[in-house]
Coordinates of C-alpha atoms and ligand atoms in Angstrom, one line a residue:
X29 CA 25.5 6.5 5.5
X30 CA 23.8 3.3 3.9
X31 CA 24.9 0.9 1.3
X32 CA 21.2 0.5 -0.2
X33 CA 20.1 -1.7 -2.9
X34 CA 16.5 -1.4 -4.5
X35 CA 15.0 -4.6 -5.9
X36 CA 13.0 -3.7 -8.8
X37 CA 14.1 -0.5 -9.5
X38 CA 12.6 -0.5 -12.6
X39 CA 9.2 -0.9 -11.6
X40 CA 6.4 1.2 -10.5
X41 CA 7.1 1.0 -6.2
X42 CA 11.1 1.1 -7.4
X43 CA 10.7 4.0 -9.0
X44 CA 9.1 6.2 -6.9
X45 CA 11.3 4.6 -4.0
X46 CA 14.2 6.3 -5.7
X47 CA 11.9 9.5 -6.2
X48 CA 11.8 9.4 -2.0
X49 CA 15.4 8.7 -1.5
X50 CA 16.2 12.0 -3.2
X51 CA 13.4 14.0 -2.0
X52 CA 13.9 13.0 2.1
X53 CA 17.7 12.9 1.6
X54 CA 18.4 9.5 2.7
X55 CA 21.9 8.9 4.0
X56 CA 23.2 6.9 1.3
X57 CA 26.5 5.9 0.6
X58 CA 26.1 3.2 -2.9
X59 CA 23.1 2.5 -4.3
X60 CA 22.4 -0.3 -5.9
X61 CA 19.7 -0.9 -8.7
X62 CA 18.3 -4.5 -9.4
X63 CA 16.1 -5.7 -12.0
X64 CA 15.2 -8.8 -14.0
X65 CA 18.1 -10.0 -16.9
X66 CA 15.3 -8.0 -19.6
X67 CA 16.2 -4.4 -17.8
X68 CA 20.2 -5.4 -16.6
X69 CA 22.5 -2.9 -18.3
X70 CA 19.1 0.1 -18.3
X71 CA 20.4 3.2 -16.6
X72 CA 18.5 5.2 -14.1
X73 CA 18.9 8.8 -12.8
X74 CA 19.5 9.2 -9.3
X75 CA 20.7 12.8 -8.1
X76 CA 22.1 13.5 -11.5
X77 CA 24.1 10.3 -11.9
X78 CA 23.5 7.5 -13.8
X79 CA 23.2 4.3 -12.4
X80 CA 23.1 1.0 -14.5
X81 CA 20.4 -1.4 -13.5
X82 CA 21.9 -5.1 -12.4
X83 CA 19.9 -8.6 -13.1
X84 CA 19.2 -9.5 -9.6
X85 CA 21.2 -12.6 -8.6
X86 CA 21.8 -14.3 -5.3
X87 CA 25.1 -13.1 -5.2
X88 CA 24.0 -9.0 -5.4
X89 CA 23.8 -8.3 -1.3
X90 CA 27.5 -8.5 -0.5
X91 CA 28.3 -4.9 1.4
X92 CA 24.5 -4.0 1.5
X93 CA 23.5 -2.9 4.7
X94 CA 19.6 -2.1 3.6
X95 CA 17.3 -3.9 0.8
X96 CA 14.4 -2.3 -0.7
X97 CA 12.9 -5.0 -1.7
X98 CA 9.5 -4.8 -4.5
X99 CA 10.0 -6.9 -7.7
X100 CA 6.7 -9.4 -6.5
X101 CA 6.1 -11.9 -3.9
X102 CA 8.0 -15.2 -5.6
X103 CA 11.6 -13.0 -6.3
X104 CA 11.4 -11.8 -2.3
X105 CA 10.7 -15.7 -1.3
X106 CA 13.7 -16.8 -3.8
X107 CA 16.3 -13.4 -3.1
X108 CA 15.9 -12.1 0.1
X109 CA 17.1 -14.9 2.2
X110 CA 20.5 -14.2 0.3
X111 CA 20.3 -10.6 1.4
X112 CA 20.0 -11.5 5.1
X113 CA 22.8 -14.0 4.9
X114 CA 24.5 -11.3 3.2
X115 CA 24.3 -9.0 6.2
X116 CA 21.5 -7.2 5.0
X117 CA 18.0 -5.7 6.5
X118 CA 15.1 -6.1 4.2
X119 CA 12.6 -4.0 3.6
X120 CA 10.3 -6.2 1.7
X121 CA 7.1 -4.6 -0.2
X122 CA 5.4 -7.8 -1.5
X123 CA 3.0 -10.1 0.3
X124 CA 5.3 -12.6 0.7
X125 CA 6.7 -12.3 4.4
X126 CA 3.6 -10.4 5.5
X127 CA 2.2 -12.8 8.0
X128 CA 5.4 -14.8 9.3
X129 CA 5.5 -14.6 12.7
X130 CA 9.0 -13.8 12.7
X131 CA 8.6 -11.1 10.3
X132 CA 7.7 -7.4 12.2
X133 CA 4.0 -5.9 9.7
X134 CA 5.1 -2.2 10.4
X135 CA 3.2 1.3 10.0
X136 CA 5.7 3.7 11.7
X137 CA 2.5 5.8 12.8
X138 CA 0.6 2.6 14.2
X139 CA 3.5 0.4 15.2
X140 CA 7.0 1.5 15.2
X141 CA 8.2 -0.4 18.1
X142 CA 7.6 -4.0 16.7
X143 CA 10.4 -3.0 13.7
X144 CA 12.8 -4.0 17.2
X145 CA 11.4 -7.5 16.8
X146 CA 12.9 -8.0 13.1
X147 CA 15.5 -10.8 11.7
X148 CA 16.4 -10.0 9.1
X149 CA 12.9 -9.0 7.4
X150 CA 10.8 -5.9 7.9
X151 CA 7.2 -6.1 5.8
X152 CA 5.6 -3.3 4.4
X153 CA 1.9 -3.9 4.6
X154 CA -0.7 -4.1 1.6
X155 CA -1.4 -0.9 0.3
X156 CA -5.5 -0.9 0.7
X157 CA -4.7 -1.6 4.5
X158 CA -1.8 0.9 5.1
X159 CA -4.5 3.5 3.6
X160 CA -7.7 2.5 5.9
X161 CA -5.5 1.9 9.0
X162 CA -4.0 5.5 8.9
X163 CA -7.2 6.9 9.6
X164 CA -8.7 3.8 11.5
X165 CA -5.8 3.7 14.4
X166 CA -6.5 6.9 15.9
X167 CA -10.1 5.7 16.0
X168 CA -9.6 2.8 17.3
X169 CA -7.6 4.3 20.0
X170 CA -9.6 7.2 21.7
X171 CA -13.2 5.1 21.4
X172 CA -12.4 1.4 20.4
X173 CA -13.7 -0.3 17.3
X174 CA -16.7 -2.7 17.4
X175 CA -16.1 -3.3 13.6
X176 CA -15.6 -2.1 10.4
X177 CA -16.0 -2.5 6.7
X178 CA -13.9 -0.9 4.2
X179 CA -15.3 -1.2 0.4
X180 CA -12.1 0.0 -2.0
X181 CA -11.8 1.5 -5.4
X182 CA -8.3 0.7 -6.2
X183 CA -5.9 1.7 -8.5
X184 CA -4.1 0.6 -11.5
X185 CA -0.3 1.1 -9.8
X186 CA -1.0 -1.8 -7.2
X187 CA -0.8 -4.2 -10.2
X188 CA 2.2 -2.7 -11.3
X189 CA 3.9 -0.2 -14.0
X190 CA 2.7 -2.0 -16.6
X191 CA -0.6 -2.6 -15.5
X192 CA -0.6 1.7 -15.4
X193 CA 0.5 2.1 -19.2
X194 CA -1.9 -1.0 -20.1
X195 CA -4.9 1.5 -18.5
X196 CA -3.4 4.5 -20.1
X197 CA -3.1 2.8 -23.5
X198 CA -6.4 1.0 -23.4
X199 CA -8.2 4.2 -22.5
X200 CA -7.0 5.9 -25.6
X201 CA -7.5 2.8 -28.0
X202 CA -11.3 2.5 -26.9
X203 CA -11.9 6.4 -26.6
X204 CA -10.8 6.3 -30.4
X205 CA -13.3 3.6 -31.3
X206 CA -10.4 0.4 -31.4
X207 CA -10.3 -2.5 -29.7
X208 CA -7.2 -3.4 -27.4
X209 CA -5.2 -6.6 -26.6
X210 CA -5.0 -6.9 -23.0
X211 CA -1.7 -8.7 -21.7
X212 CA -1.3 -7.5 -18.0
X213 CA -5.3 -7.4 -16.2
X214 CA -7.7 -10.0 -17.0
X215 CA -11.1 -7.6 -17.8
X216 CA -11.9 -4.6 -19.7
X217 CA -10.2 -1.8 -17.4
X218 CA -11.1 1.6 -19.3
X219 CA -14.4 2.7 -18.7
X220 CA -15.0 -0.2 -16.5
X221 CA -14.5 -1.6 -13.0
X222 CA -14.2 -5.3 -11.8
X223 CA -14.2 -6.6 -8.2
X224 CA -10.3 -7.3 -7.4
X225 CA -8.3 -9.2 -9.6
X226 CA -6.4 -11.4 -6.7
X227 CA -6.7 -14.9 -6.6
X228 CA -10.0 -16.8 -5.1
X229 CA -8.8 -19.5 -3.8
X230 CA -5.3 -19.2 -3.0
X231 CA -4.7 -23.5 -3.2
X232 CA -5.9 -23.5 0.8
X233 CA -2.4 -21.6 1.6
X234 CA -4.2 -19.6 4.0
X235 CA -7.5 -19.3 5.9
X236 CA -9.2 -17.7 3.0
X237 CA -13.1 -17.6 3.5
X238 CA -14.8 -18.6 0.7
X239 CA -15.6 -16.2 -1.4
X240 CA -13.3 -13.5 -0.9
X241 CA -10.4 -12.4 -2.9
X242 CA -6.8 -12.4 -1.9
X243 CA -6.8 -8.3 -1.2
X244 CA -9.5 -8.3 1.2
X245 CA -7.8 -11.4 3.0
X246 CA -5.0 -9.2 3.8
X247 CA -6.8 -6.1 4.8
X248 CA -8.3 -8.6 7.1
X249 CA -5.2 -10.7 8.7
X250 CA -3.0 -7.4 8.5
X251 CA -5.0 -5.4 10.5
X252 CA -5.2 -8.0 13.2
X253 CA -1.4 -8.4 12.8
X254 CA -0.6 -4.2 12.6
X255 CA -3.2 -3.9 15.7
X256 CA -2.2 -6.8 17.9
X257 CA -5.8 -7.9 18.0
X258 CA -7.0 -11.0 16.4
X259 CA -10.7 -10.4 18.1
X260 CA -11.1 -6.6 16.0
X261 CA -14.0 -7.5 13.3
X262 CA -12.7 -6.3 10.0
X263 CA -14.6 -6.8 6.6
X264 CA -13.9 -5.8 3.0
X265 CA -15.2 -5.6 -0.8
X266 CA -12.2 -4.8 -3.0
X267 CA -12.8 -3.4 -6.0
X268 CA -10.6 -2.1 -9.4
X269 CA -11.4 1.1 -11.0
X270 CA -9.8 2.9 -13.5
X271 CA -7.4 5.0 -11.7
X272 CA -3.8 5.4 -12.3
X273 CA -2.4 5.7 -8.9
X274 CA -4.3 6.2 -5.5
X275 CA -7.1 4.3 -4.5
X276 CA -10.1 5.2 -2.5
X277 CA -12.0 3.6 0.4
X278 CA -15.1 3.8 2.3
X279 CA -15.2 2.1 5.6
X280 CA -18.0 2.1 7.5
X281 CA -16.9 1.6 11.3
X282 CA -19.0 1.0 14.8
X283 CA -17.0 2.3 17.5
X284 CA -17.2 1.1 21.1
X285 CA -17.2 4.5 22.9
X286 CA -20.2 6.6 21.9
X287 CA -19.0 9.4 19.7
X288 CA -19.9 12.2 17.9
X289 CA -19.4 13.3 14.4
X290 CA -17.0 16.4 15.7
X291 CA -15.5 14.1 18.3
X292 CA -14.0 12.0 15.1
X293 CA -13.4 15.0 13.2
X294 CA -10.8 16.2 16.6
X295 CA -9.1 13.0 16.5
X296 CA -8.4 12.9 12.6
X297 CA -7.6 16.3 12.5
X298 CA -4.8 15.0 15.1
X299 CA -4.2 11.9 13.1
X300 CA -0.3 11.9 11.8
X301 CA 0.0 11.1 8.3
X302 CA -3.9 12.1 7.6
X303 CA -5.2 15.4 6.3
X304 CA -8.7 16.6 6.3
X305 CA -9.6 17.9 2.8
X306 CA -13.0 18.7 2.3
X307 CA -15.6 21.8 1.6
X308 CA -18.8 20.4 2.1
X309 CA -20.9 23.5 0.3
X310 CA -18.9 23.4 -3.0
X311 CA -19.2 19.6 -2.6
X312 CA -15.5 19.0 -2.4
X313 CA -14.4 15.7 -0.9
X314 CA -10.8 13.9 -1.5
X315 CA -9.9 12.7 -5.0
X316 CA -7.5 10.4 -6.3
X317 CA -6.4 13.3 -8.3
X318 CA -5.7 15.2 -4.7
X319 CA -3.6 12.0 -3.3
X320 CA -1.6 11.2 -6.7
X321 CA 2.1 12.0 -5.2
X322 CA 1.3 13.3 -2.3
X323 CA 1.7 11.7 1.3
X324 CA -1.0 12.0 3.4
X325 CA -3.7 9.8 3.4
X326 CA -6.9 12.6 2.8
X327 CA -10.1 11.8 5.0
X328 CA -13.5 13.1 4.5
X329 CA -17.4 12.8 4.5
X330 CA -17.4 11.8 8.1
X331 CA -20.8 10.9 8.7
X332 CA -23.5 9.1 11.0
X333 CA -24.7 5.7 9.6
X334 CA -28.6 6.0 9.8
X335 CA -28.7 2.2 9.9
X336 CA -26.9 1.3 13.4
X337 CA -25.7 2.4 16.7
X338 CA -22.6 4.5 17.1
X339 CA -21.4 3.9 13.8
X340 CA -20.0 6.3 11.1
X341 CA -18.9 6.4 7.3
X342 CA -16.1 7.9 6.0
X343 CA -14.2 8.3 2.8
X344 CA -10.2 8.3 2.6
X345 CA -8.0 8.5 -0.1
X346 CA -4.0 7.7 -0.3
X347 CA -1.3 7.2 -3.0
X348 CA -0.8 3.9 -3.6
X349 CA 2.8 3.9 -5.0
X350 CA 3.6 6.5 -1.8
X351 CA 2.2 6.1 1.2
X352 CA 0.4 2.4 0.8
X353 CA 4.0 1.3 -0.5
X354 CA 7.4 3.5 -0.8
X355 CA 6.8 6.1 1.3
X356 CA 5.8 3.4 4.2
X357 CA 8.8 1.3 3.3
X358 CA 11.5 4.5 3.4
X359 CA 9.9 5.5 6.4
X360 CA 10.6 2.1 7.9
X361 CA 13.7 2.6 6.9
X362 CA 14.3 5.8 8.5
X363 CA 13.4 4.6 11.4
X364 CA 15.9 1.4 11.3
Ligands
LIG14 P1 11.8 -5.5 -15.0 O1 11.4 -4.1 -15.3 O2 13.2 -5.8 -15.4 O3 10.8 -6.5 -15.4 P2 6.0 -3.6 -11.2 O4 5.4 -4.0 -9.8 O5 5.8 -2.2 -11.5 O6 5.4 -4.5 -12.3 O7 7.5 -3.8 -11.1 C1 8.1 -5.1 -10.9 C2 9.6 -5.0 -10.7 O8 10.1 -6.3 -10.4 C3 10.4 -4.5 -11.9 O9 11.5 -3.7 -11.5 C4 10.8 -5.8 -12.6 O10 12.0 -5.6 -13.4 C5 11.2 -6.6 -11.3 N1 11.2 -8.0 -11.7 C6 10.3 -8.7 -12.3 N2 10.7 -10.0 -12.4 C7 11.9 -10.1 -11.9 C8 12.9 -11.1 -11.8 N3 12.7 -12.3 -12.2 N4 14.1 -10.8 -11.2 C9 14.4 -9.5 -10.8 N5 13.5 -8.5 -10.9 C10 12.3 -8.8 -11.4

């Protein structure tokens, strides 16, 4: 039994975190709910009992044993070091630790054993990767992978709760003829979509190529991280469309190996954590509507690419809030 603190509870990840507690009956013994000073003194539901929401401070870790961590990349960088002093392991969902070398970039189905090398601080991948990578490993195992290129239509829960009620309240206002005051994304958002909203030019932090956005970065330098091969050749256009909660991707991947389209089909019927969901003659193929709260990662539309050797499109589709973000993280957890 775990002393378990969730840092930002309150939003959309926190939320469904404690959604996952409950449902896979995690062995806790306190639970602990941190927020920002606006939502201290909030309560929250958990298994019937109501638990008040505390402003996250330094001092909050003391008896932890496990942090949740998702309340955005700056409060992990600030907070978490105090939860390790404290004697805690972190989970952390935010970008932050992603690609410290001393920080394990875990996907129990790809690469459970590196959680051994953690200090502290387990990351929890970027939700666009987690999704393509799901499908992509098995791949990548039984024929090898000359490259791929994943295009995404992502939804409005990876930029947060309120992001999701701006999308929700935006829709209605312009459905009903009004206009709307954005606050929370920078472009029209109902009835519209806009190539990702993450930063161009992240002040030379990182490697960035020009030209590409923050999310596809990540898919990029993750995968190489999650894989434990810099040389695999990884591309991707990431896009926002106006979704509430899972987002969709095609990749387009060259394997190695030459294959067949059953061949793939085999190894992703065999994939854990991804489910075929398809019916070609009605024209059925994964929604985000099939995903939304659910935790497999649906796959579909396997087909050959007319324009190259060996190479194959695909469409898959996973909750962002679940599996490209709590579910990973609690499974991570499990397995600590
Ligand atoms: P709050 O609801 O009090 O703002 P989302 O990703 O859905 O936007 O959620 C972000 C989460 O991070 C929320 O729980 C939010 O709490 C929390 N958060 C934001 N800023 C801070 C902060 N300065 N200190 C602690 N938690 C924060």
């Amino acid at each position: 039994m775990k002393n378990v603190a969730i840092a930002g509870a309150t939003g959309a990840v926190g939320q469904e975190l404690l959604v996952l507690l409950s449902e896979r009956n995690f062995p806790i013994k306190s639970l602990k709910l941190l927020a920002s000073a606006r939502s201290a003194g909030k309560t929250i539901k958990f298994k019937g009992e109501d638990i008040v929401v505390q402003e996250l401070r330094h001092d909050s870790f003391e008896g932890v044993d496990l942090v949740l961590s998702s309340a955005g990349g700056s409060i992990s960088k600030e907070y978490m070091p105090s939860a390790v002093k404290a004697g805690a392991v972190v989970v952390d969902n935010t970008s932050y630790y992603r690609m410290n070398p001393d920080v394990p970039l875990v996907v129990p189905e790809i690469n459970p054993l590196d959680i051994k090398k953690h200090k502290g601080i387990i990351a929890n991948p970027n939700c666009s990767t987690i999704i393509m990578l799901l499908p992509l490993f098995p791949l990548y195992k039984a024929f090898g992978i000359e490259r791929v290129h994943a295009t995404t239509y992502q939804a409005a829960s990876g930029a947060g709760a309120k992001a999701m009620e701006e999308l929700r309240l935006e829709s209605v206002a312009l459905a009903e003829g009004k206009t709307f005051e954005r606050t929370v994304i920078p472009h029209q958002y109902a009835f519209n979509l806009f190539p990702h909203n993450s930063s161009y030019n992240d002040g030379g932090k990182t490697a960035t190529p020009t030209g590409y956005c923050e999310e596809e970065w990540k898919m990029i330098a993750e995968t190489h991280k999650i894989f434990g091969d810099n040389n695999l050749r990884v591309n991707a256009t990431c896009v926002r469309v106006p979704i509430l909660r899972a987002h969709s991707e095609a990749l387009n991947i060259r394997l190695s190996k030459k294959t067949s389209v059953a061949e793939i089909y085999d190894v992703l019927r065999n994939a854990p954590g991804v489910e075929i969901l398809e019916d070609p003659s009605k024209n059925r193929w994964p929604m985000p509507i099939d995903a939304s709260g659910k935790d497999p990662v649906l796959a579909g539309r396997v087909r050959v690419d007319q324009s190259q050797e060996n190479a194959f499109d695909m469409w898959v589709v996973g909750d962002q809030i679940r599996k490209g973000a709590a579910l990973n993280a609690i499974q991570i957890a499990e397995l600590l």
